[in-house]
Short mmCIF file of C-alpha atoms and ligand atoms in Angstrom, two decimals:
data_model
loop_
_atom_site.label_atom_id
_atom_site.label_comp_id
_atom_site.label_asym_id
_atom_site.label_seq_id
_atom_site.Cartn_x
_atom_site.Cartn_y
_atom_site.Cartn_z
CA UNK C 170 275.75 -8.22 51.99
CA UNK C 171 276.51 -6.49 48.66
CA UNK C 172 274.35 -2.89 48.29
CA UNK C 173 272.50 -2.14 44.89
CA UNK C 174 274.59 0.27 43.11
CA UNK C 175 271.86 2.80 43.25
CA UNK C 176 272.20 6.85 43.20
CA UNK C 177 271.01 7.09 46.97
CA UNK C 178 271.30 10.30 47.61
CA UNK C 179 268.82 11.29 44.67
CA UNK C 180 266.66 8.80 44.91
CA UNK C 181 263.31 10.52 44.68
CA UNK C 182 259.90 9.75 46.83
CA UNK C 183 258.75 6.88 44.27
CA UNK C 184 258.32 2.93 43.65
CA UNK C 185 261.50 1.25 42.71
CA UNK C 186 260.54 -2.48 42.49
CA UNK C 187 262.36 -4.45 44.98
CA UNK C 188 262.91 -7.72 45.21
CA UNK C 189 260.29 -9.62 47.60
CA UNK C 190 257.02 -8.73 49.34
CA UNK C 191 255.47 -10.52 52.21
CA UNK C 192 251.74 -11.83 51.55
CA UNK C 193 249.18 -13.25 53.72
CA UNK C 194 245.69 -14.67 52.84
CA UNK C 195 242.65 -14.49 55.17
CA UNK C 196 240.23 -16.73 54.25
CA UNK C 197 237.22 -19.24 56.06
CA UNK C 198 238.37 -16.67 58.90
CA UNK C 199 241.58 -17.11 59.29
CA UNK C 200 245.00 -15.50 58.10
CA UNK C 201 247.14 -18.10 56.32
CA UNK C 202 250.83 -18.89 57.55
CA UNK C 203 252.08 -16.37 54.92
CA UNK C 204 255.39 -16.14 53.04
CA UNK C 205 257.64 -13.77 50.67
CA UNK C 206 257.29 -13.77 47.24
CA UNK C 207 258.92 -12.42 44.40
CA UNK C 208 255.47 -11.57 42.39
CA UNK C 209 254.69 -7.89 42.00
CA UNK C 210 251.67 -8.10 40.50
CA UNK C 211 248.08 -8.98 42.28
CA UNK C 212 245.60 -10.30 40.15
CA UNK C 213 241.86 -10.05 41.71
CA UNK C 214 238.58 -10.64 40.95
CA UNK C 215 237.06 -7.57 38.96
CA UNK C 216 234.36 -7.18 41.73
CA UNK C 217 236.68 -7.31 44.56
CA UNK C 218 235.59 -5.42 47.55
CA UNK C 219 238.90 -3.21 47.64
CA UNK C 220 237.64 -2.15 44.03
CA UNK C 221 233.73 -1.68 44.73
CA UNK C 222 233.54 -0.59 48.07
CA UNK C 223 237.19 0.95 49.03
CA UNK C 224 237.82 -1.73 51.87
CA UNK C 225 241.33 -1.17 51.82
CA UNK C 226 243.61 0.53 55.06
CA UNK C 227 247.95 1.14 55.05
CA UNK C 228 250.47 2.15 57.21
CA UNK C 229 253.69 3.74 56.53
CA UNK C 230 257.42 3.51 58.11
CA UNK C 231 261.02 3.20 57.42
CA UNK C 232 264.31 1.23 57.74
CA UNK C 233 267.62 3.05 58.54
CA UNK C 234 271.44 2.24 58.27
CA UNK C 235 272.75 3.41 61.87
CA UNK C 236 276.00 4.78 62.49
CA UNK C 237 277.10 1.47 63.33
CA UNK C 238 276.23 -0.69 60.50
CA UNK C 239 272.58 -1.96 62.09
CA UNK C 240 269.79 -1.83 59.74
CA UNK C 241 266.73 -0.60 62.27
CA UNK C 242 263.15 0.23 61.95
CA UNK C 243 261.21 2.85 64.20
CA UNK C 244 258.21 1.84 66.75
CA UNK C 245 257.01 -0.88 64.32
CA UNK C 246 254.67 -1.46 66.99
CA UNK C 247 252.77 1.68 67.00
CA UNK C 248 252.14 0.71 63.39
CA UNK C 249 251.15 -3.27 64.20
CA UNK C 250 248.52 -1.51 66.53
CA UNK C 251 247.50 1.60 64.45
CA UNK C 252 246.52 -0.83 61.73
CA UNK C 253 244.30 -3.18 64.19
CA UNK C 254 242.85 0.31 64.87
CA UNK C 255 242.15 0.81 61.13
CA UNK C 256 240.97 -2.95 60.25
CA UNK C 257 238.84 -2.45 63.37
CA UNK C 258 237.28 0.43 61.72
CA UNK C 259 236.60 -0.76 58.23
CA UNK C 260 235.50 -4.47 59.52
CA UNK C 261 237.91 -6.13 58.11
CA UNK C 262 240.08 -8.82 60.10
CA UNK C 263 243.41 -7.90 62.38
CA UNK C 264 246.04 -9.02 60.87
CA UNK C 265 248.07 -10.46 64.27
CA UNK C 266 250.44 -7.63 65.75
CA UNK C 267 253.06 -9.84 66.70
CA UNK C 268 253.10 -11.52 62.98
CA UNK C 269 253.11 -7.74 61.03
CA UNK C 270 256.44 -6.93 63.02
CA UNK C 271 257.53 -9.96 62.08
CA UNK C 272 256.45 -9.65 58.37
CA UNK C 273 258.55 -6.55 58.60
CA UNK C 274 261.44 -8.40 59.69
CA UNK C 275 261.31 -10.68 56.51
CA UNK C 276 260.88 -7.94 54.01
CA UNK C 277 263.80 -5.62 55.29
CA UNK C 278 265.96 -9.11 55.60
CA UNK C 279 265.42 -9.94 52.16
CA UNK C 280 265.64 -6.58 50.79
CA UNK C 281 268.74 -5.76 52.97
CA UNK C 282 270.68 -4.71 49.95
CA UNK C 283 268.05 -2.02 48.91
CA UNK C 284 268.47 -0.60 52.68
CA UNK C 285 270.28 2.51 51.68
CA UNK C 286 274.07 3.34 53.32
CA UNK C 287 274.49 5.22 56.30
CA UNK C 288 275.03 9.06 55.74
CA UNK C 289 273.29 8.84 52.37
CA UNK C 290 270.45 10.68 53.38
CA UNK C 291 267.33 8.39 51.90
CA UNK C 292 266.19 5.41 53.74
CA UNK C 293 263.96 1.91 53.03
CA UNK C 294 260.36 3.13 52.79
CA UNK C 295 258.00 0.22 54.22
CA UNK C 296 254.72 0.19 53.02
CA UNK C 297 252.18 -2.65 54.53
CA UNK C 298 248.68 -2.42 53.74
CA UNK C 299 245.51 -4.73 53.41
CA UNK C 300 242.48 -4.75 51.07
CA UNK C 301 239.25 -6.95 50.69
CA UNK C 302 239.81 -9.24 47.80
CA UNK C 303 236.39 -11.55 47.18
CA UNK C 304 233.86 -10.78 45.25
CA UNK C 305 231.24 -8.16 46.67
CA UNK C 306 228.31 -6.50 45.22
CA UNK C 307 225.59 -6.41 47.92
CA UNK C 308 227.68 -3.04 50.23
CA UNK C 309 229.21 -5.45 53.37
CA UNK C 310 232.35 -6.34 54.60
CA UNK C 311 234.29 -8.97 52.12
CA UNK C 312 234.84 -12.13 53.66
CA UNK C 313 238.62 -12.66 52.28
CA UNK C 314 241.18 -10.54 52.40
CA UNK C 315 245.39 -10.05 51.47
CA UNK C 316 247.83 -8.55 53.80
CA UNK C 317 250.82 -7.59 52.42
CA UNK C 318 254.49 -5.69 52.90
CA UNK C 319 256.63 -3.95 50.18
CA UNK C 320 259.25 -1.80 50.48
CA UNK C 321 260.97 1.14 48.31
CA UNK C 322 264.21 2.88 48.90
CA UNK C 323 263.56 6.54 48.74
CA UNK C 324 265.76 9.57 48.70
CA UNK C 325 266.46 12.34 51.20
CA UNK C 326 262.91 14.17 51.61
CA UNK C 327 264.34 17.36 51.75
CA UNK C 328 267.49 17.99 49.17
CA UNK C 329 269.62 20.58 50.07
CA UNK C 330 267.69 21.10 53.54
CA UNK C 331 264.87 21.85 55.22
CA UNK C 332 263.06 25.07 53.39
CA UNK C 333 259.80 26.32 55.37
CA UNK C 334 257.05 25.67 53.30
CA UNK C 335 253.84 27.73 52.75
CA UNK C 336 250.45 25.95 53.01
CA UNK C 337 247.09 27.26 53.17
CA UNK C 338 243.80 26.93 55.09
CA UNK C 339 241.45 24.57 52.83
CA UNK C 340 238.05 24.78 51.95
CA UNK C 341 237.61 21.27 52.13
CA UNK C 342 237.28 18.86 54.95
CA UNK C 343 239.72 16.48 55.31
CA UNK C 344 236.91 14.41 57.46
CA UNK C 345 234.16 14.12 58.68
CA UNK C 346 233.34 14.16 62.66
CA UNK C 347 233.34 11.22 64.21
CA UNK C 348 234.13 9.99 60.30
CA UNK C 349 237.28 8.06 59.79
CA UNK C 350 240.11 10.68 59.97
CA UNK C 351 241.78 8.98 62.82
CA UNK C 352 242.24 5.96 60.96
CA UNK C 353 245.04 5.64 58.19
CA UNK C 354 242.62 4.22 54.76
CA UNK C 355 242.75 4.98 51.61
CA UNK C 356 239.40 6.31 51.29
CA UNK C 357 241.05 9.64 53.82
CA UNK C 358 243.72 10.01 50.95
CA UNK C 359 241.26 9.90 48.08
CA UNK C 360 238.90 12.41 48.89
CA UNK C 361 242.84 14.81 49.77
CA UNK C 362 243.60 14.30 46.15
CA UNK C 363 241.68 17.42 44.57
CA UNK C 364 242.26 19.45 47.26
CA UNK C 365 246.16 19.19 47.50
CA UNK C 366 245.86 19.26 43.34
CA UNK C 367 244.47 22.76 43.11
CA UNK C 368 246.54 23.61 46.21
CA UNK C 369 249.40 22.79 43.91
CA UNK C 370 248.49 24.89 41.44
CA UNK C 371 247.37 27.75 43.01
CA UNK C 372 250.93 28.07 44.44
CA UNK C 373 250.68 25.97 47.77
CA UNK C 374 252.95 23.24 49.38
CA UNK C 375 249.59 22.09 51.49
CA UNK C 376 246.06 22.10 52.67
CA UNK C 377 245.88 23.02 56.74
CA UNK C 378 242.33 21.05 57.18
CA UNK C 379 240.21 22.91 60.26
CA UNK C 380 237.65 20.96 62.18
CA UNK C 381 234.71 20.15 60.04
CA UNK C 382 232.07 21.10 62.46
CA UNK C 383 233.32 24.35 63.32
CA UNK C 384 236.00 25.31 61.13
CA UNK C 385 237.61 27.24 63.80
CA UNK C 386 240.37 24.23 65.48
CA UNK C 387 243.33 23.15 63.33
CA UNK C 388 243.57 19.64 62.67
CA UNK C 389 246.26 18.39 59.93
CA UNK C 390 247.35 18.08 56.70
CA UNK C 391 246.55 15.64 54.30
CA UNK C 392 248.92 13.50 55.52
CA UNK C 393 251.24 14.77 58.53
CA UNK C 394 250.25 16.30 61.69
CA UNK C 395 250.94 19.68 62.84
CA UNK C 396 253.85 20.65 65.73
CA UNK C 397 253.81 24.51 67.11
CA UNK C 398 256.35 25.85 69.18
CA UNK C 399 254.56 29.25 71.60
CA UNK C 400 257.25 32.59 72.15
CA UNK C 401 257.93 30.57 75.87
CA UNK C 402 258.92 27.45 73.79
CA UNK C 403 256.39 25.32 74.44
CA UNK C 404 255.40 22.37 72.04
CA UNK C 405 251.49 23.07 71.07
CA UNK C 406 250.22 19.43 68.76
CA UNK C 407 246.14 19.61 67.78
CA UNK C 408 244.07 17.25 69.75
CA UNK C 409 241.19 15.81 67.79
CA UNK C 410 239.17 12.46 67.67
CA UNK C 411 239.19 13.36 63.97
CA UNK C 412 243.24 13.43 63.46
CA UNK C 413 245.22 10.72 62.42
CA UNK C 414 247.78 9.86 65.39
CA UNK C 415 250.99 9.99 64.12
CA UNK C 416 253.41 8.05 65.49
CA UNK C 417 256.31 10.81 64.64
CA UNK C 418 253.98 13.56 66.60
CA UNK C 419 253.48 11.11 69.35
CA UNK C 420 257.48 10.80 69.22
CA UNK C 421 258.45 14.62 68.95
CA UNK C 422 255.89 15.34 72.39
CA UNK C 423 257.89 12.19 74.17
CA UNK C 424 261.37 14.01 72.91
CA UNK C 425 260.37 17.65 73.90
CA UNK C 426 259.80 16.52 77.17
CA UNK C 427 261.97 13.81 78.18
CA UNK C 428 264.95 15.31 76.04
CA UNK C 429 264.76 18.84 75.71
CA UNK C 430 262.78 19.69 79.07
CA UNK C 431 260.12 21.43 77.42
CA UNK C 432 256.78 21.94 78.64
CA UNK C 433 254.69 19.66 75.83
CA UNK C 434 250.24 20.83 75.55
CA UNK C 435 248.27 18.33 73.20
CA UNK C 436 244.80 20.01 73.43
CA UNK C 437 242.26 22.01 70.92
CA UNK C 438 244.61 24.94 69.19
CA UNK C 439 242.04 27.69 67.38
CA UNK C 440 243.06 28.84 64.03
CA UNK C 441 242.80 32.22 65.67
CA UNK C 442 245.88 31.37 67.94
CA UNK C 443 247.81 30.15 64.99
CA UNK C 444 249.56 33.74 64.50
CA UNK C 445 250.78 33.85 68.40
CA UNK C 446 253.26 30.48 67.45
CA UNK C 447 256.86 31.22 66.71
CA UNK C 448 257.51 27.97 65.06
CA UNK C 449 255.29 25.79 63.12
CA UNK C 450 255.93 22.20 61.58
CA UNK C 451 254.32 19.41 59.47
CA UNK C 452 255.31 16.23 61.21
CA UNK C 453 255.00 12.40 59.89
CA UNK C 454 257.14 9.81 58.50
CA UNK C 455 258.29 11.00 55.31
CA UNK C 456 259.94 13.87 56.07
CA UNK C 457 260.04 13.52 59.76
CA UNK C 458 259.59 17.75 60.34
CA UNK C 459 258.87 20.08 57.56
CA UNK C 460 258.34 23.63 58.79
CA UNK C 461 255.74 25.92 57.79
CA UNK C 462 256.66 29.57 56.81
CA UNK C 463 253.33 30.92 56.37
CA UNK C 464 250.10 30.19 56.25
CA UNK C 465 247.56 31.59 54.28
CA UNK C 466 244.12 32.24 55.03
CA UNK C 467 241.91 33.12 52.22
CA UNK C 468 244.44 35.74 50.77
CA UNK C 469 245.23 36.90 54.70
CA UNK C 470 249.27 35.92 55.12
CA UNK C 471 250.50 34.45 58.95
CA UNK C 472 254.19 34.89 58.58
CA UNK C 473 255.31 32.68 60.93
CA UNK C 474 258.23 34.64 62.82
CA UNK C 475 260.73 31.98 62.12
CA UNK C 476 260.35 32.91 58.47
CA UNK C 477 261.36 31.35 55.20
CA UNK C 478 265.02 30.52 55.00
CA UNK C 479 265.19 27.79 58.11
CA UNK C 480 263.54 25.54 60.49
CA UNK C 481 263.01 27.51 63.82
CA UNK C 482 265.63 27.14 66.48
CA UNK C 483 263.69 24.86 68.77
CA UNK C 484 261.52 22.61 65.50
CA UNK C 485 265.98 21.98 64.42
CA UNK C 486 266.23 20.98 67.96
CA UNK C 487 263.57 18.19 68.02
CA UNK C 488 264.06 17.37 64.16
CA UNK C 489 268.05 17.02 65.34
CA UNK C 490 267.15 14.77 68.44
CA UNK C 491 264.56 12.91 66.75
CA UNK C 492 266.11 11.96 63.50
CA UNK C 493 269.63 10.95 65.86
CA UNK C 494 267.57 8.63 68.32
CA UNK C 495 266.81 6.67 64.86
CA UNK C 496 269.74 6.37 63.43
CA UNK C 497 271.22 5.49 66.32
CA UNK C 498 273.54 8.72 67.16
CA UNK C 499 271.18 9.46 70.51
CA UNK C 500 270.48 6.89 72.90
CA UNK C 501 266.58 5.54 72.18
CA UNK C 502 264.29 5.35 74.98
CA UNK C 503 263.06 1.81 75.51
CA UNK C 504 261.48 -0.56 72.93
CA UNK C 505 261.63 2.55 70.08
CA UNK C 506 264.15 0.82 67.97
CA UNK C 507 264.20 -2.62 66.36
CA UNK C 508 267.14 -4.07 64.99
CA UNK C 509 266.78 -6.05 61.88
CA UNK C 510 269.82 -6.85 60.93
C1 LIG A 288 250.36 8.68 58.05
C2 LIG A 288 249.72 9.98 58.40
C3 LIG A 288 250.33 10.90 59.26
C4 LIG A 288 251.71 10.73 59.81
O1 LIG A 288 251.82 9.63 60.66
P1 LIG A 288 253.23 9.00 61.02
O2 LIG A 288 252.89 7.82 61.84
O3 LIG A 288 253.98 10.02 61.78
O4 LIG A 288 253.90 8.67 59.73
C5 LIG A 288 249.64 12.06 59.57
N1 LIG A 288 248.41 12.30 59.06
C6 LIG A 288 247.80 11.44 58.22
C7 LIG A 288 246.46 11.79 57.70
C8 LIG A 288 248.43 10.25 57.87
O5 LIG A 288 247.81 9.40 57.04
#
């Protein structure tokens, strides 16, 4: 198979049309057969309910070139179940785990030439996602609804390496308690958009949202969970019904452990402990690890002691492990990689 003679390596973190997307209708309550298509464009009813209403839930992953040639996605399962989770949530119909893996498996097939080369750096960004597409006025559940799959090839997240970025506690709330944080909709991502706006441009990479009831537990960003590493090298993730369980922080606690022999604590973490970590990390798909340099609290600074030139000894360590398990330079624990192709 002949590769598009793109610029891989900058590539940027942005659409780039590909060639076919997988859709599947739900209608009279139940999903149709489904198929690829070469359309683009969705054309719905003005008073859809993913327009009114906000009906609408996504999940995020990629595709990798291996050292050997394979093209490979990462725990598609976790995100065939996380979206259940979400439809769950927002009433809208399951789309049939075993049938999104395999709507994966078409999309990545027929876009095998956009999968980018091994060594390049960027990788096939897979985006599948589901909205409510009748008519609804009256606030309820629609009663039809589109799954589909796309996918974008996108560029190395971090050119030039990993810099430590500096975020800063947020006077927002991300969610609400027993809200819908810990499921991934578009609504959570909405509500993030002024926030990580002004964070922007007061000089910030991120918002580090706090519990809502409290404000005294960390919880995440807007859209990658926190990692902390303690002075005896322990891995310290934020437990909270309110986070969104990311399959990448699920990953790094099963690699500290089982690869590195490290002592791994998912519980509460108070802000207050925050300046005891040595290393601190953003974790998610995108950009697998980013570390955090310092945080900032309402003009108070938290240097983190693994400063702002490089990724902490022991966040390199997982990022290194982690990012060679997927492409295939570290051998994968059971069921955690899918060949494609
Ligand atoms: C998608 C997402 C993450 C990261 O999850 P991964 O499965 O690791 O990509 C973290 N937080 C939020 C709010 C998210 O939407």
């Amino acid at each position: 198979m002949e590769k598009k003679n793109l610029d891989w390596a900058n590539l940027g973190f942005a659409y780039l049309q590909t060639e076919k997307r997988y859709v599947s209708n739900y209608k009279d309550g139940a999903w149709d057969e489904g198929a690829l298509t070469e359309d683009a464009n969705i054309v719905l009813n003005e008073c859809a309910g993913v327009f009114q209403y906000a009906q609408t839930i996504f999940e995020g992953l990629k595709a990798y070139t291996t050292e050997d040639g394979h093209i490979v996605t990462f725990r598609p399962d976790l995100n065939a179940s996380r979206l259940a989770d979400s439809a769950r949530r927002l009433e809208m119909p399951v789309f049939p785990e075993d049938r999104f893996i395999d709507a994966i498996q078409k999309v990545v097939e027929a876009n095998a030439s956009y999968v980018p080369p091994y060594g390049s750096g960027a990788t096939l960004y897979i985006r599948p996602y589901m909205m409510g597409t009748n008519p609804v006025i009256g606030v309820k559940p629609a009663d039809e609804y589109q799954f589909r799959v796309f996918v974008t090839p996108v560029g190395p997240y971090f050119k030039g390496g990993a810099k430590p970025i500096t975020i800063r506690v947020s006077d927002f709330d991300r969610a609400a308690p027993h809200g819908t944080g810990n499921i991934k909709a578009g609504l959570n991502y909405a509500m993030s958009l002024h926030a990580i706006v002004t964070a922007h441009e007061d000089g910030y990479d991120e918002n580090m949202y706090l519990d809502p009831a409290s404000r005294t537990k960390v919880e995440e960003t807007g859209g990658a969970n926190f990692i902390f590493i303690t002075k005896d090298n322990k891995l310290v993730t934020p437990k909270s019904d309110s986070i969104l369980p990311s399959i990448t922080r699920r990953s790094i606690m099963y690699v500290a452990e089982h690869y590195l022999g490290m002592t791994v604590e998912h519980r509460e973490v108070e802000f207050a402990e925050v300046s005891e970590f040595a290393e601190a990390g953003l974790c998610g798909t995108a950009a697998v690890i980013s570390p955090i340099g310092k945080i900032v609290d309402h003009g108070k600074e938290i240097l983190i002691p693994s400063g702002m030139e490089d990724m902490g000894p022991t966040t390199k360590k997982l990022y290194d492990t982690l990012t060679g398990i997927q492409m295939g330079k570290i051998e994968a624990p059971e069921g955690w990689i899918k060949t494609i192709l």
